[in-house]
Short mmCIF file of N, CA and C in Angstrom, two decimals:
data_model
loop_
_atom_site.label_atom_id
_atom_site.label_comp_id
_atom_site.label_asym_id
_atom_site.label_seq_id
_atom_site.Cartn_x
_atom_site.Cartn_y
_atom_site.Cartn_z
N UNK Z 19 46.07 7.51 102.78
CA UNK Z 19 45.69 7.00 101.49
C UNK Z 19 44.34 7.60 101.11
N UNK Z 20 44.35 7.97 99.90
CA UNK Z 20 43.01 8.70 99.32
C UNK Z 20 42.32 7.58 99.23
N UNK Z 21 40.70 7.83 99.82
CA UNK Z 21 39.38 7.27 99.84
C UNK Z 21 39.97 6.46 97.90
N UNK Z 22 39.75 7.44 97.58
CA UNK Z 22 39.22 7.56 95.57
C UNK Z 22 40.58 6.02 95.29
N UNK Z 23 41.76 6.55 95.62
CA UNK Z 23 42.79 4.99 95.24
C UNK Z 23 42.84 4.21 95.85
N UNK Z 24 41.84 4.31 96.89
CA UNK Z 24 41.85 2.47 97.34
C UNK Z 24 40.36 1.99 97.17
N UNK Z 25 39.22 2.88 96.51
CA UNK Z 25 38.60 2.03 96.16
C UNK Z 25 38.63 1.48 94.90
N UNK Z 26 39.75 2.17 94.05
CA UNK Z 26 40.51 1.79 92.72
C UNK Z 26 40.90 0.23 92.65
N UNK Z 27 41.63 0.71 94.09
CA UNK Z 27 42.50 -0.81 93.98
C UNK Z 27 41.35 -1.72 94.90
N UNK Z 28 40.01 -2.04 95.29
CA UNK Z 28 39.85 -2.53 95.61
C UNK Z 28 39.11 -3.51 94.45
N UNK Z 29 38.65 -2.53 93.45
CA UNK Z 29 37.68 -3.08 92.28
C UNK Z 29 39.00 -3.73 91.64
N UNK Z 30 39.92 -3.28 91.39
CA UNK Z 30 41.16 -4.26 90.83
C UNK Z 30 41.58 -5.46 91.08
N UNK Z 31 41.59 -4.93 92.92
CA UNK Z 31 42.49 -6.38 93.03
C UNK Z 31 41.10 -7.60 93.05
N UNK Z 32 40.22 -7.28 92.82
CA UNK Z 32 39.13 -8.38 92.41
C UNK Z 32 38.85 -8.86 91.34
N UNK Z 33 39.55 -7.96 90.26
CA UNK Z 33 39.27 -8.29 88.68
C UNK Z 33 40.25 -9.02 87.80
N UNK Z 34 40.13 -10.25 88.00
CA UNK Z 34 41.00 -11.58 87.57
C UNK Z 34 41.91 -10.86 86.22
N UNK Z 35 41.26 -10.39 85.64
CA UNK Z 35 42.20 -9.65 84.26
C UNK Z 35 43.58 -8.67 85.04
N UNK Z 36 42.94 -7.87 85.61
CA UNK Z 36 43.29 -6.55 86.33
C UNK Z 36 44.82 -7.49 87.36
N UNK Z 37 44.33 -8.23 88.22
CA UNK Z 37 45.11 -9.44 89.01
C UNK Z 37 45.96 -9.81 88.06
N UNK Z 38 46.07 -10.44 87.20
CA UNK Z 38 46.76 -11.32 86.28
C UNK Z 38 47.82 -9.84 85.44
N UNK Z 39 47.34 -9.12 85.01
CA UNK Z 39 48.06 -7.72 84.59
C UNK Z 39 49.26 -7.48 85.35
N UNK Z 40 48.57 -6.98 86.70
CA UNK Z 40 49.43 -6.39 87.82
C UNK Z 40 50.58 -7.49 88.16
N UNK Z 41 50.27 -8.67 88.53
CA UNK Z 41 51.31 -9.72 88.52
C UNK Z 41 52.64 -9.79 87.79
N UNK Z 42 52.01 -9.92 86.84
CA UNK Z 42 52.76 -10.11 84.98
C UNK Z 42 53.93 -9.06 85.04
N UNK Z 43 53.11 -7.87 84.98
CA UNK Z 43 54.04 -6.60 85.84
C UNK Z 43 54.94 -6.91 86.69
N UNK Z 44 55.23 -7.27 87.95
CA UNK Z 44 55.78 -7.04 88.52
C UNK Z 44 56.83 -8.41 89.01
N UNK Z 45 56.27 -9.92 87.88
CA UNK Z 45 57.21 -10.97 87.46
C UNK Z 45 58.42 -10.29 87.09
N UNK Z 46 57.84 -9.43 85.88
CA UNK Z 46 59.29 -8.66 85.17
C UNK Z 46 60.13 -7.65 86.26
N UNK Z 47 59.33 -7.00 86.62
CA UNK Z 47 60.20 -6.24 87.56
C UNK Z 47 61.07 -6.51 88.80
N UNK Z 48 60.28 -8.04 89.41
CA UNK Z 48 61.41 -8.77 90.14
C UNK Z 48 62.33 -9.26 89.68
N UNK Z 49 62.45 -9.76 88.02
CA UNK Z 49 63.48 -9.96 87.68
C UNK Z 49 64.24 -9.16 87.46
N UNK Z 50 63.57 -8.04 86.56
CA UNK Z 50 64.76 -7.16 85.94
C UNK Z 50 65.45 -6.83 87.33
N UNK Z 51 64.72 -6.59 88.40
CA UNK Z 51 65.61 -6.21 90.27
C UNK Z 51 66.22 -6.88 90.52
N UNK Z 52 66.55 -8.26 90.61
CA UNK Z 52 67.43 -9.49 91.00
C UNK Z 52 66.88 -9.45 92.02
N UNK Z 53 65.68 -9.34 92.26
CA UNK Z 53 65.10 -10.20 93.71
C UNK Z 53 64.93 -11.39 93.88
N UNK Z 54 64.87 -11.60 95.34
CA UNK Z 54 65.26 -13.11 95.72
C UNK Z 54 63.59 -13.45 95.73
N UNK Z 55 63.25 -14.82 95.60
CA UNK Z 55 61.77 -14.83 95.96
C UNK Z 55 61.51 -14.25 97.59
N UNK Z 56 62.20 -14.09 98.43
CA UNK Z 56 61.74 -13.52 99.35
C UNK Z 56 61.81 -12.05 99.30
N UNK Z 57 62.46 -11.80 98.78
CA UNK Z 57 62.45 -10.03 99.08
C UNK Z 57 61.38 -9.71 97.96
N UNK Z 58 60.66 -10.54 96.69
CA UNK Z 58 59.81 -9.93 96.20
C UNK Z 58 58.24 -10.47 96.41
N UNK Z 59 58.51 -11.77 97.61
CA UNK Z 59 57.37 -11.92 98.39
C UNK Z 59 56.92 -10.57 98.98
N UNK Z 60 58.06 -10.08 100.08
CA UNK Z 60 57.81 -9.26 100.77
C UNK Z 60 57.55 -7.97 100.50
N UNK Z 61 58.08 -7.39 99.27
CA UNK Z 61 57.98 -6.18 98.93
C UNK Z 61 56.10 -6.28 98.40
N UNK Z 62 56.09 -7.40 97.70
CA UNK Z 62 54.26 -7.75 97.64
C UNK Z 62 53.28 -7.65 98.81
N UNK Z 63 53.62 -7.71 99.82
CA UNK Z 63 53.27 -8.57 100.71
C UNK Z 63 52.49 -10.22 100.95
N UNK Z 64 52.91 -10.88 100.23
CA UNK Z 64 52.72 -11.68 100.01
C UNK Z 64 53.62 -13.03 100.73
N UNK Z 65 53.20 -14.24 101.27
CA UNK Z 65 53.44 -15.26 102.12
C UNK Z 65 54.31 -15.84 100.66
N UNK Z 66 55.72 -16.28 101.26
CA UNK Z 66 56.23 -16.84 100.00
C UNK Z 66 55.84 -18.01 99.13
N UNK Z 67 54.90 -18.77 100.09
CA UNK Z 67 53.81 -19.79 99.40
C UNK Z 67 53.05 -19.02 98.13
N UNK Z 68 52.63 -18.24 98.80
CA UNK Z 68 51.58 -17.13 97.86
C UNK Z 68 52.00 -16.60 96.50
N UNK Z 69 53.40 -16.44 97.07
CA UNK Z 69 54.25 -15.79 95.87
C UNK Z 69 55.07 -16.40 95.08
N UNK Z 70 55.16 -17.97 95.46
CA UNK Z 70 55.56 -18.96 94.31
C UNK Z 70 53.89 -19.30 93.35
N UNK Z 71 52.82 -19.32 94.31
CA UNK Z 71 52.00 -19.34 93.30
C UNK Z 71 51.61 -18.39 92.24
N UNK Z 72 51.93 -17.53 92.45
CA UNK Z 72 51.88 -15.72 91.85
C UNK Z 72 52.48 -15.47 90.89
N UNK Z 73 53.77 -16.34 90.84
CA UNK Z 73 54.82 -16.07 89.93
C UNK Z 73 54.18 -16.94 88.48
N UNK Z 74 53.32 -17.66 88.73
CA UNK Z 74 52.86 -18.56 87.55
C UNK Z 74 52.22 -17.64 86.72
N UNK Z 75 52.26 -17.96 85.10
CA UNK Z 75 51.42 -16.96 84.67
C UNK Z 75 50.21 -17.33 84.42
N UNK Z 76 49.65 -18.31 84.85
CA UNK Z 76 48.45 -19.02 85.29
C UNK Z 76 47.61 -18.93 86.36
N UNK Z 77 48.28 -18.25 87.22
CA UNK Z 77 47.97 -18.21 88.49
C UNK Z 77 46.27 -17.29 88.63
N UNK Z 78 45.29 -17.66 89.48
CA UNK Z 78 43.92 -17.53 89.14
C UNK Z 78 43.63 -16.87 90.59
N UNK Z 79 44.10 -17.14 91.69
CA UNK Z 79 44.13 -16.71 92.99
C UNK Z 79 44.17 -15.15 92.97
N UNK Z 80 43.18 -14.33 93.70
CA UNK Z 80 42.95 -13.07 94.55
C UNK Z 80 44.22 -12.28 95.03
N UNK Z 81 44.03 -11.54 94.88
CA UNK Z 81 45.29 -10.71 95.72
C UNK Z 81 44.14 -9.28 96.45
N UNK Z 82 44.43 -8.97 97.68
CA UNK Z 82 44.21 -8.15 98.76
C UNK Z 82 44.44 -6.55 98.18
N UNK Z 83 43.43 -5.52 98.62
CA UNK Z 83 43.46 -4.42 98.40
C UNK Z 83 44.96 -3.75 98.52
N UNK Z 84 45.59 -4.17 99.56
CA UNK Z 84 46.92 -3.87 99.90
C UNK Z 84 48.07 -4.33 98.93
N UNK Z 85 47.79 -5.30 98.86
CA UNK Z 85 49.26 -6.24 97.59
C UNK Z 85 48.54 -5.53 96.77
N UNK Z 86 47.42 -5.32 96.03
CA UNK Z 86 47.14 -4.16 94.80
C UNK Z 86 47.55 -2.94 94.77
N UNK Z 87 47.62 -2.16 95.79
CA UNK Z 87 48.35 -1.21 95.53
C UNK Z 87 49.46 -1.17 96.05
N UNK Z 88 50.41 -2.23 96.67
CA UNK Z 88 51.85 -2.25 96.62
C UNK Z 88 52.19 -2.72 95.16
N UNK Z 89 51.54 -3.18 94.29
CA UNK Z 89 52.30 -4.03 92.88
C UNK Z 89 51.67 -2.40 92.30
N UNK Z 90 51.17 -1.79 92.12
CA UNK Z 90 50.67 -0.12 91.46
C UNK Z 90 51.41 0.76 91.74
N UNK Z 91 52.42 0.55 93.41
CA UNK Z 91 53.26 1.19 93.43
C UNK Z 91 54.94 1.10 92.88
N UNK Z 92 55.12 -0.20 93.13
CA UNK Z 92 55.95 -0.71 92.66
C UNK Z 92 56.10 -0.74 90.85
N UNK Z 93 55.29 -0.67 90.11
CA UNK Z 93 55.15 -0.48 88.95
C UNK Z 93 55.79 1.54 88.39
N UNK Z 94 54.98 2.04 89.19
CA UNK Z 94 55.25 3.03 89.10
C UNK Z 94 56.95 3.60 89.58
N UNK Z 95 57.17 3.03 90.79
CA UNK Z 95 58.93 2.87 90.81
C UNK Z 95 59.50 2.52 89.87
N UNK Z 96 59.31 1.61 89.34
CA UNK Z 96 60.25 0.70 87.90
C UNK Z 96 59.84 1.83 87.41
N UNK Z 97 58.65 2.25 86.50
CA UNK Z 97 58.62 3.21 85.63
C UNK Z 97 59.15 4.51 86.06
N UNK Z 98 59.53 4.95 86.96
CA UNK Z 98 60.46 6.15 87.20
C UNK Z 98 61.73 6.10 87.30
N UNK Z 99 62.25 4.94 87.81
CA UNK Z 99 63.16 4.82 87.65
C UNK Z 99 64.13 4.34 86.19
N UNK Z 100 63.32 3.50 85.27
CA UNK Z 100 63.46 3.11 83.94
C UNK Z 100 63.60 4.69 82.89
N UNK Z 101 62.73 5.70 83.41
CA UNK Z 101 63.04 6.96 83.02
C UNK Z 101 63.87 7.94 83.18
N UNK Z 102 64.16 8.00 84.81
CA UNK Z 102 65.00 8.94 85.05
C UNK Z 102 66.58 8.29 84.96
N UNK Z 103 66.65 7.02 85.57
CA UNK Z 103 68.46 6.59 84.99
C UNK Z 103 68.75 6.03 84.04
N UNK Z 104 70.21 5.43 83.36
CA UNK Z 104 70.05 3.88 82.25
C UNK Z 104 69.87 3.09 82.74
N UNK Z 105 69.58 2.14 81.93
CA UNK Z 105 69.33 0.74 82.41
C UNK Z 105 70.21 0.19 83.98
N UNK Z 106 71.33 -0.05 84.02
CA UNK Z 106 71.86 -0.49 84.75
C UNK Z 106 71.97 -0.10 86.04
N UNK Z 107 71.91 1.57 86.13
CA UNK Z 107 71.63 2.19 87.52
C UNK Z 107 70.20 1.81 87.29
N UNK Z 108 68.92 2.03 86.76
CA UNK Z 108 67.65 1.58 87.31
C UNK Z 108 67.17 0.26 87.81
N UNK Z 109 67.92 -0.68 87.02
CA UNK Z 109 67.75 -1.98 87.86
C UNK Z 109 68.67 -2.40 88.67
N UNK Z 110 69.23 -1.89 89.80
CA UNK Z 110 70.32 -2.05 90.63
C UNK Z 110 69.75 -0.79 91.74
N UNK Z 111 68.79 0.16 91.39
CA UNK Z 111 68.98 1.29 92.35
C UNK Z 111 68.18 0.72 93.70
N UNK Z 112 67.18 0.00 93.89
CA UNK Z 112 66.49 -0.39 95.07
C UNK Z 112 67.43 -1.02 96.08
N UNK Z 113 68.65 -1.92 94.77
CA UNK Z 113 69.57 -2.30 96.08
C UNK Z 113 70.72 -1.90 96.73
N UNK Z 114 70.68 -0.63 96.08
CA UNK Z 114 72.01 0.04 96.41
C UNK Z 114 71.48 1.01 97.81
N UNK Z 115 72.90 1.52 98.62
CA UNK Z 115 72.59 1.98 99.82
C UNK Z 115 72.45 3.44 99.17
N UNK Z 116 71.33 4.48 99.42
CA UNK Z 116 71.06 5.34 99.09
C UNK Z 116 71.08 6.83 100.45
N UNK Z 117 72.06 7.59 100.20
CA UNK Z 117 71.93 8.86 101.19
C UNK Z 117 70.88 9.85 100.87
N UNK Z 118 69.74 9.58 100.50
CA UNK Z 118 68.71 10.29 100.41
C UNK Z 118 67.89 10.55 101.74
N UNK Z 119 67.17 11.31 101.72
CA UNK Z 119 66.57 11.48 102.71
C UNK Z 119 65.51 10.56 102.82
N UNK Z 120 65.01 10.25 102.05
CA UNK Z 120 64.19 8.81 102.67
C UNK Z 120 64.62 7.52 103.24
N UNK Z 121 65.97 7.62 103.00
CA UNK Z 121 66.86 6.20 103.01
C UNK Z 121 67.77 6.37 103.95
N UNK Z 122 68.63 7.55 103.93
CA UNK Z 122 69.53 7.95 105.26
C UNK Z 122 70.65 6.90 105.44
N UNK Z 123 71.00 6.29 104.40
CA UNK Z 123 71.98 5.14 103.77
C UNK Z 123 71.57 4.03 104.01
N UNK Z 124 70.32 3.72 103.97
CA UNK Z 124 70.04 2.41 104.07
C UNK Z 124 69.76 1.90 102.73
N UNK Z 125 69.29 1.07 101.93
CA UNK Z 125 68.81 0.24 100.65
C UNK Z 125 67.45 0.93 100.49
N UNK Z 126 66.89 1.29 99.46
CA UNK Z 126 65.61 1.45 99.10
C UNK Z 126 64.76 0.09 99.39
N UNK Z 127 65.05 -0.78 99.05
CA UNK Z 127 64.56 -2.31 99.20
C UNK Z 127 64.23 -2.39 100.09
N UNK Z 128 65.28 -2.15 101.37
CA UNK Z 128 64.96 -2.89 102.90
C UNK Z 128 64.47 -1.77 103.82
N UNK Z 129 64.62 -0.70 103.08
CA UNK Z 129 63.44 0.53 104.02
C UNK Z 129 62.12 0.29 103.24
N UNK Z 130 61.42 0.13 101.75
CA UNK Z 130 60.57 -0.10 101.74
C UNK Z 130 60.05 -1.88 102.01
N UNK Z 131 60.86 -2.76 102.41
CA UNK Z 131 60.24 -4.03 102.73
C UNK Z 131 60.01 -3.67 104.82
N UNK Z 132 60.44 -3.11 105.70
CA UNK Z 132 60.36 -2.63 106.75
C UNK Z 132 59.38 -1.67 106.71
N UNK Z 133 59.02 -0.92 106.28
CA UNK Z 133 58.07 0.18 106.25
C UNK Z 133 56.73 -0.07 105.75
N UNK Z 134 56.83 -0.92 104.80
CA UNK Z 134 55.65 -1.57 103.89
C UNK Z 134 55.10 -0.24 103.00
N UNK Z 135 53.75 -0.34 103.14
CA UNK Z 135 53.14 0.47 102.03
C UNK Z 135 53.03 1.74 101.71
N UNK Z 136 52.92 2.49 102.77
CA UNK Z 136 53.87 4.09 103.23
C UNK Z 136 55.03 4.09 102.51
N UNK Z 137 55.92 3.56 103.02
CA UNK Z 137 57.18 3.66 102.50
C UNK Z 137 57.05 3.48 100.43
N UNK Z 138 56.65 2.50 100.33
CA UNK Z 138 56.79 2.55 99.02
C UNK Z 138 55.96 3.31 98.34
N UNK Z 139 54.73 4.24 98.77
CA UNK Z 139 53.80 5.26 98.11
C UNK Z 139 54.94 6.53 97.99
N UNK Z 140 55.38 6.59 99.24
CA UNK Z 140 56.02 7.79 99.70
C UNK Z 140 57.92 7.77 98.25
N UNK Z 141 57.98 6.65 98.33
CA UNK Z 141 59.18 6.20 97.55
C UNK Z 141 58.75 6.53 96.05
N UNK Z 142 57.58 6.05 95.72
CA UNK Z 142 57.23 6.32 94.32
C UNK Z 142 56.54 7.62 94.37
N UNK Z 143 56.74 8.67 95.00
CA UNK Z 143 56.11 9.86 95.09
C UNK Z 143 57.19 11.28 94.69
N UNK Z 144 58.44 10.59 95.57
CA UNK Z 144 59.79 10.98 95.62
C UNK Z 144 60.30 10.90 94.28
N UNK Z 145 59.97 9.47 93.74
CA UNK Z 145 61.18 9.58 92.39
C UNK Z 145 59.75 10.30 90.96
N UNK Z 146 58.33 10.53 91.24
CA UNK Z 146 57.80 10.81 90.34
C UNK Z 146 58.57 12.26 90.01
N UNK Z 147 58.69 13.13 91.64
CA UNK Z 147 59.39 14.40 91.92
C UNK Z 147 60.46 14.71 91.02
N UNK Z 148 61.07 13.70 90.83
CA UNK Z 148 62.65 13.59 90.50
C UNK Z 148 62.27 13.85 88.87
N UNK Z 149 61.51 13.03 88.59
CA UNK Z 149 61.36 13.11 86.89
C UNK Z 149 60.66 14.81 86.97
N UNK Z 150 59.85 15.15 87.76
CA UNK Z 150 59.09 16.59 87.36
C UNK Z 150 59.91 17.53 87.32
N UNK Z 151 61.79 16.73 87.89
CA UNK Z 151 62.04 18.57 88.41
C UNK Z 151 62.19 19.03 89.63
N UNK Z 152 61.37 18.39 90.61
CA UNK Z 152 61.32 19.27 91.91
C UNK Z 152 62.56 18.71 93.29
#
């Protein structure tokens, strides 16, 4: 991880606006995913206590340098994926079993909830690829 984006996300995940943004974000994106509250605890990293409080759009509580840039990455997935397929393959693709080489037929979901934050930098790095072309 570059020095320069995690001290990004460290001034973020401290800035109650910035917190409340990133959240908001990624309310929608667990829905539009059909995640369960646990699989979008976990893809947060977040304690599912944590992440019923999280889900409020009230919610005033801190989030960790790490859950900041897993919800930055995860944002950036939705937005590549919202670009490169239609609707219906993009919100369905995390749970489908994928023969990609990052996935090797497993779920995008459950290799990046197993892998954690690697996995999902490396995941949203892959599909930025995809939109460039390469």
């Amino acid at each position: 991880m570059k020095r320069e984006a995690r001290t990004t996300a460290a001034h973020f995940s401290q800035n109650p606006r910035a917190t409340a943004v990133a959240l908001k974000a990624y309310r929608n994106i667990a829905h539009n995913w059909a995640l369960s509250a646990r699989q979008a605890a976990a893809l947060a990293d977040m304690s599912p206590g944590k992440w019923r409080g999280a889900r409020r759009p009230n919610y005033r509580g801190r989030i960790n340098v790490d859950q900041m840039l897993r919800l930055s990455a995860l944002i950036g997935i939705y937005r590549s994926l919202e670009l490169y397929f239609n609707t219906p393959i993009a919100r369905s693709w995390i749970l489908l079993p994928n023969q990609g080489p990052l996935f090797l037929g497993a779920k995008p979901l459950d290799v990046m909830i197993a892998d954690g934050l690697p996995a999902l930098l490396t995941t949203r790095q892959y599909l930025d690829n995809c939109l460039d072309g390469q």
